[in-house]
Amino acid sequence: MLKNYILVAWRSLLKKFGFTIINVLGLAFGMATCLLISLYVSYDLSYDDFQDDNVYRMWINRVYPEREVNYPIVPHSFGPQMLQDFPEVIAQGRCFYLPNPVAVKIDEDTYLEEHFVFADTTFLQVVNIPFLHGDPETALTEPNSVIISAATARKLYGEVNAVGKQLEFFNQSRKVSAVAADYPNNSHFRFDYIVPGFLGDRVNFVGFNAMTYIRLREGTDPATVESKLPAFVKQYAEGPIQKRNGMSYDEYVAAGNGYNYYLTHIKDIHLYSHLENEIKANGNINYIYIFSIIAIFILVIACINFTNLSTARSTERGREVGIRKVLGSSKHQLIGQFLAESILVAIFGALIALVITYLALPYFNDLAARPLTLWQLARPGAIATMLLVTLAVGLFAGIYPAFFISSFSALSVMKGRLKGSKTGIYLRNGLVILQFAISITLISATLIVFEQMSYMLNKPLGFDQENVIVMENAGALNDGANGLTRLETFKSEINDLPEVKISAYTSNMPGDLTPDLSIRVPGTAQKELIIRTMRFDDELPEVLGIEVLEGRFFSRDFEDSLSMVLNAAAVEQLEIADPIGKKILQIAANADPIEYTIIGVIDDFHFQSLHVDLKPACFTSIGGPNGNVNKMAISVSGNEPQRTMRQIEDKWNKFVSYTPFKSYFLASDMQEFYENEKATGRILGIFTILAIMIACIGLLGLSSFVINQRVKEIGVRKVLGATIPQLILLLSVDFTKLIAIAIAIAIPTAYFWMNQWLDNFAYAIGIGALVFVLSGTMSLLVGIGTISFQAIKAALANPVESLRDE
C-alpha cells in the first residue's frame, strides 16, 4: 500500500508539474531559511558549552544616588574569601583583561600583541582551557611564566613546541610554561597570553579590578549562594567604606548607595549578560527569539502556500476522488494518499533546501559574522530533528487538504455538481492574509532596524571622529632616559607632516574600555561618585573638537599635575556650584586620597556606544599621578588619509624601529560597537525578502488557479466590450482587499514588537507612521505586481479559445 501511495503521488505531482514546482520551491526556500537560522541560533546557544555546569561568574549592580551601573569586574578579595566562608564554593579563579596591545620581544624581533589576560594561580581550576603542551597544574605557578595560545605559538616560533621558549614584555623576561589549544570563538572569553599574578596580597573589598569565577559544589543552587552575598558584602566592605567615607555601611546604603552582587552561569554570559566592560561583545537572547520566530513564520508561510494551492485544486481533483470512492477506496486510504503527496513534496523541498543552504552559507556567514558550517547538522540529534521537521511540515501542509478533498461526496462529483465551498474560499483568503501580515511585519521591522542603525551611526557623539588616526602603543616612545624628550620630538615631527592638523597623547580613546575612578567633593561623603576617567594631553580637545564650557583645559603654561577637568554630567551629578577652583578627592581603597583642583568643565561626549547613557567623566593630565601614554590621536585633513598613515608609520619606524606600528581610524572603530545590530539588520533584510518571495510564489500559484477558473467569465466580458484595464482591475481587486486587511493586522503587531526592541538602546528613534506607509505600500505593490502578471495574461488571451466549447 505504501509503495502504491508513493507511486500514485509521484504521478499526480508530475501531472501538475507547475503547481508541484511552486510547492517544492516554496517549501525549499522556507526550509533553507529555517536551516540557516537554526545554524545561527545553535551556534550562539553553544557558547561556552565546553565549560563545566557548576561554574559561575560574579557581577555587581552598583547603585548610586543618581544612577546604577553593572560590571563583571568586582573586588579581587571576594573570590578567596568566599572560598573560605562558603561551603558551597569549592574553587575560585580571578582574571583581568588588558585592553591595550603590548610589545612582545623575542631576541631582536618585536611584535605588537593583543588579548593579554592576567590571572591568579587558581584560574585553571575553574575555567576550562585545554592544553597542547605543558602541565595545567603548574603552568600558572612557575615564576615569570606565560601561557600562550597555539596560534600565537605558531606565529612566534613556527611548528616547534614553544614550551621553555623565552620572550619579553613589560621589560621583564618570561618563559613559556604551556601552549593552550586555540580557544573556541563561541566563548565569552578569549586570550592569546595568560600571565600569572597581578593582584598581589593587597586586601580589597570595595575597588573593582577582577573578573571572579567560582565553582560550586555539585547540586548547589546558586540562589542559595546569592542569598548570602548581602551579609557577606556588608561584613567585609563595611570597614573600608567607613574609613573612606566617614559613615557606617547602613548610613551609606541609606544615602542611596548599594553593592548588589549576583552570579551568572558561565554558559549564560554570552546571551544574558549585558554588562559594561565585557571581554568581548556579547550576543542577545532577544535576537535568538526574534530569528527563531522569523524562521517559524517563514516556514508557516511556505506551508500556507501548499495548503492554499492544494485546497484550490480541490475541484480539479474531485472527479478523481469520486472515482476512487466508487471503486471502493475508504476515506482513510484517500487521506493517506494525499498525505503521501504532501510528505513527498516536503522531502523534495528538504533536499533542495540543503543545496540552497550549502550555496548560501558563505554569504550568510559574511552577513552574520559567524563561522557556520553544514557540519553542525551532521550530529545524530540534528539529523533526527531535520527528519522530524520534514515529516511535520509534510503533515502540517497536507493534513487539511487531505481531509478536505477526501470528504467529497462521490454522488455529487459524478453528477458534476462539485463546486468550491465557501469554507475553502474563506480558508484560502485567511491564509493569504496571514502570509502577507507576516511579510509586512517583517518589512516594517527591517525598515525600523535600518532607521535605528542610521540614527546611531550618524548621531553626533560630541566629538570629531572623522579623519582622526589613532596610533597604538605610543608609550613605546617613552622608553629610556630620554623618553619624555622623545615623546615631544615625535609629536613635533608628526605635526610637521603636510596633512596633519594637530596631534595629542592620551591614555585611552573613545571606544576603549575606560577605567573607573572613585571621587567625591571634600566634606560631602554622600556625593561619592564612581566615574569614568581618561588622561589627556593638552591638545586632545582640539584634536577631537571637544568644547570647553568653563575654565580651561590642561596647559604647559601651568603646573597641572594635580588638576582635573570634569564633563558637564559629572558636575551635575556631584551638584557642584561654580566648580572652577573647587577641590576633588580621588578615593582609593588602600591609599590616602589624592586632592585635585577643578580647572575646567568640558561638554559631554559619548565615549561608549549609544546603547548606554552619557556617563560622568573626569580627565587628568598625562603628566599627573599614574599618568600613562598609551595612544596618540592625530587629526588629519582627509586628503589621502592612507598616504598620511604611511608617513606616520615612517616616522614611527625612525623613532621605534623595534616595535611594530599599529593604527586605526577612530570613526571605523566606533562603528564596531554596532556590529551586532548591523548584522541583525542585514539578516533581517534577507529573510524579509525571502518571506515576500515565498508569499508571492504562493500568491502567483493561487491567482493563476483562481483566474483559470474564471477564464470563461473573462472571455464573455471581453466579447461584451470589457477593456483590458477593466479586466485587470476586476481580477486584482479581491486579492488587493486581502493585502489591505493584512496591512491593518501587521501594523500594530510590528509597532509593539519593535518598541520592545528599541528599549535596548539608551538613544532610540521614535516609530513614525511613514515606516508603516512604506511597508504597506511595498507589500501592496509587490502583491499587485504578482497578481497582475496572471491577470494581464488572462486579459490578453483570445476569448475564442475559452468559449470554443460553449
JSON list of C-alpha atoms in Angstrom, two decimals, residues 9-28 302-317 341-342 344-346 348-349 352 397 401 405 428 694 696-710 735 790 793:
[
{"chain": "A", "resi": 9, "resn": "ALA", "atom": "CA", "xyz": [1.67, 10.55, -5.51]},
{"chain": "A", "resi": 10, "resn": "TRP", "atom": "CA", "xyz": [4.63, 10.77, -7.89]},
{"chain": "A", "resi": 11, "resn": "ARG", "atom": "CA", "xyz": [2.34, 10.55, -10.93]},
{"chain": "A", "resi": 12, "resn": "SER", "atom": "CA", "xyz": [-0.04, 13.16, -9.53]},
{"chain": "A", "resi": 13, "resn": "LEU", "atom": "CA", "xyz": [2.82, 15.56, -8.85]},
{"chain": "A", "resi": 14, "resn": "LEU", "atom": "CA", "xyz": [4.20, 15.13, -12.37]},
{"chain": "A", "resi": 15, "resn": "LYS", "atom": "CA", "xyz": [0.73, 15.63, -13.87]},
{"chain": "A", "resi": 16, "resn": "LYS", "atom": "CA", "xyz": [0.54, 19.16, -12.43]},
{"chain": "A", "resi": 17, "resn": "PHE", "atom": "CA", "xyz": [4.22, 19.93, -12.75]},
{"chain": "A", "resi": 18, "resn": "GLY", "atom": "CA", "xyz": [3.84, 23.72, -12.49]},
{"chain": "A", "resi": 19, "resn": "PHE", "atom": "CA", "xyz": [1.98, 23.53, -9.19]},
{"chain": "A", "resi": 20, "resn": "THR", "atom": "CA", "xyz": [4.49, 20.96, -7.94]},
{"chain": "A", "resi": 21, "resn": "ILE", "atom": "CA", "xyz": [7.43, 23.25, -8.73]},
{"chain": "A", "resi": 22, "resn": "ILE", "atom": "CA", "xyz": [5.74, 26.14, -6.91]},
{"chain": "A", "resi": 23, "resn": "ASN", "atom": "CA", "xyz": [5.09, 23.96, -3.87]},
{"chain": "A", "resi": 24, "resn": "VAL", "atom": "CA", "xyz": [8.55, 22.42, -3.80]},
{"chain": "A", "resi": 25, "resn": "LEU", "atom": "CA", "xyz": [10.36, 25.75, -4.27]},
{"chain": "A", "resi": 26, "resn": "GLY", "atom": "CA", "xyz": [8.18, 27.46, -1.67]},
{"chain": "A", "resi": 27, "resn": "LEU", "atom": "CA", "xyz": [8.90, 24.76, 0.90]},
{"chain": "A", "resi": 28, "resn": "ALA", "atom": "CA", "xyz": [12.58, 24.60, -0.12]},
{"chain": "A", "resi": 302, "resn": "ALA", "atom": "CA", "xyz": [5.67, 28.13, 2.90]},
{"chain": "A", "resi": 303, "resn": "CYS", "atom": "CA", "xyz": [3.24, 25.60, 4.40]},
{"chain": "A", "resi": 304, "resn": "ILE", "atom": "CA", "xyz": [0.37, 28.01, 3.78]},
{"chain": "A", "resi": 305, "resn": "ASN", "atom": "CA", "xyz": [1.31, 28.03, 0.09]},
{"chain": "A", "resi": 306, "resn": "PHE", "atom": "CA", "xyz": [0.96, 24.27, -0.05]},
{"chain": "A", "resi": 307, "resn": "THR", "atom": "CA", "xyz": [-2.35, 24.28, 1.83]},
{"chain": "A", "resi": 308, "resn": "ASN", "atom": "CA", "xyz": [-3.74, 27.09, -0.28]},
{"chain": "A", "resi": 309, "resn": "LEU", "atom": "CA", "xyz": [-2.82, 25.55, -3.60]},
{"chain": "A", "resi": 310, "resn": "SER", "atom": "CA", "xyz": [-3.97, 22.08, -2.59]},
{"chain": "A", "resi": 311, "resn": "THR", "atom": "CA", "xyz": [-7.39, 23.26, -1.44]},
{"chain": "A", "resi": 312, "resn": "ALA", "atom": "CA", "xyz": [-7.67, 25.49, -4.51]},
{"chain": "A", "resi": 313, "resn": "ARG", "atom": "CA", "xyz": [-7.11, 22.43, -6.71]},
{"chain": "A", "resi": 314, "resn": "SER", "atom": "CA", "xyz": [-9.80, 20.53, -4.86]},
{"chain": "A", "resi": 315, "resn": "THR", "atom": "CA", "xyz": [-12.41, 20.96, -7.59]},
{"chain": "A", "resi": 316, "resn": "GLU", "atom": "CA", "xyz": [-9.95, 19.58, -10.16]},
{"chain": "A", "resi": 317, "resn": "ARG", "atom": "CA", "xyz": [-9.31, 16.51, -8.03]},
{"chain": "A", "resi": 341, "resn": "GLU", "atom": "CA", "xyz": [1.89, 13.55, -1.77]},
{"chain": "A", "resi": 342, "resn": "SER", "atom": "CA", "xyz": [2.50, 16.36, 0.73]},
{"chain": "A", "resi": 344, "resn": "LEU", "atom": "CA", "xyz": [6.89, 13.65, -0.85]},
{"chain": "A", "resi": 345, "resn": "VAL", "atom": "CA", "xyz": [6.83, 17.38, -1.67]},
{"chain": "A", "resi": 346, "resn": "ALA", "atom": "CA", "xyz": [8.34, 18.12, 1.77]},
{"chain": "A", "resi": 348, "resn": "PHE", "atom": "CA", "xyz": [11.98, 17.14, -2.21]},
{"chain": "A", "resi": 349, "resn": "GLY", "atom": "CA", "xyz": [11.83, 20.57, -0.59]},
{"chain": "A", "resi": 352, "resn": "ILE", "atom": "CA", "xyz": [16.69, 21.28, -2.33]},
{"chain": "A", "resi": 397, "resn": "ALA", "atom": "CA", "xyz": [0.91, 21.39, 4.98]},
{"chain": "A", "resi": 401, "resn": "PRO", "atom": "CA", "xyz": [-6.22, 19.38, 2.10]},
{"chain": "A", "resi": 405, "resn": "ILE", "atom": "CA", "xyz": [-10.58, 16.60, -0.51]},
{"chain": "A", "resi": 428, "resn": "ARG", "atom": "CA", "xyz": [-7.59, 30.39, 1.39]},
{"chain": "A", "resi": 694, "resn": "ILE", "atom": "CA", "xyz": [7.71, 32.78, -0.71]},
{"chain": "A", "resi": 696, "resn": "CYS", "atom": "CA", "xyz": [4.48, 35.81, -3.78]},
{"chain": "A", "resi": 697, "resn": "ILE", "atom": "CA", "xyz": [5.21, 32.30, -5.05]},
{"chain": "A", "resi": 698, "resn": "GLY", "atom": "CA", "xyz": [2.04, 31.14, -3.32]},
{"chain": "A", "resi": 699, "resn": "LEU", "atom": "CA", "xyz": [0.08, 34.15, -4.48]},
{"chain": "A", "resi": 700, "resn": "LEU", "atom": "CA", "xyz": [1.24, 33.57, -8.05]},
{"chain": "A", "resi": 701, "resn": "GLY", "atom": "CA", "xyz": [0.05, 29.97, -7.97]},
{"chain": "A", "resi": 702, "resn": "LEU", "atom": "CA", "xyz": [-3.22, 30.79, -6.24]},
{"chain": "A", "resi": 703, "resn": "SER", "atom": "CA", "xyz": [-4.03, 33.72, -8.53]},
{"chain": "A", "resi": 704, "resn": "SER", "atom": "CA", "xyz": [-3.21, 31.53, -11.54]},
{"chain": "A", "resi": 705, "resn": "PHE", "atom": "CA", "xyz": [-5.65, 28.90, -10.34]},
{"chain": "A", "resi": 706, "resn": "VAL", "atom": "CA", "xyz": [-8.43, 31.37, -9.48]},
{"chain": "A", "resi": 707, "resn": "ILE", "atom": "CA", "xyz": [-8.03, 33.20, -12.80]},
{"chain": "A", "resi": 708, "resn": "ASN", "atom": "CA", "xyz": [-8.11, 29.89, -14.70]},
{"chain": "A", "resi": 709, "resn": "GLN", "atom": "CA", "xyz": [-11.42, 29.13, -13.02]},
{"chain": "A", "resi": 710, "resn": "ARG", "atom": "CA", "xyz": [-12.77, 32.48, -14.32]},
{"chain": "A", "resi": 735, "resn": "PHE", "atom": "CA", "xyz": [-6.59, 39.96, -3.75]},
{"chain": "A", "resi": 790, "resn": "GLN", "atom": "CA", "xyz": [-1.57, 36.41, -14.32]},
{"chain": "A", "resi": 793, "resn": "LYS", "atom": "CA", "xyz": [-2.03, 37.16, -19.28]}
]
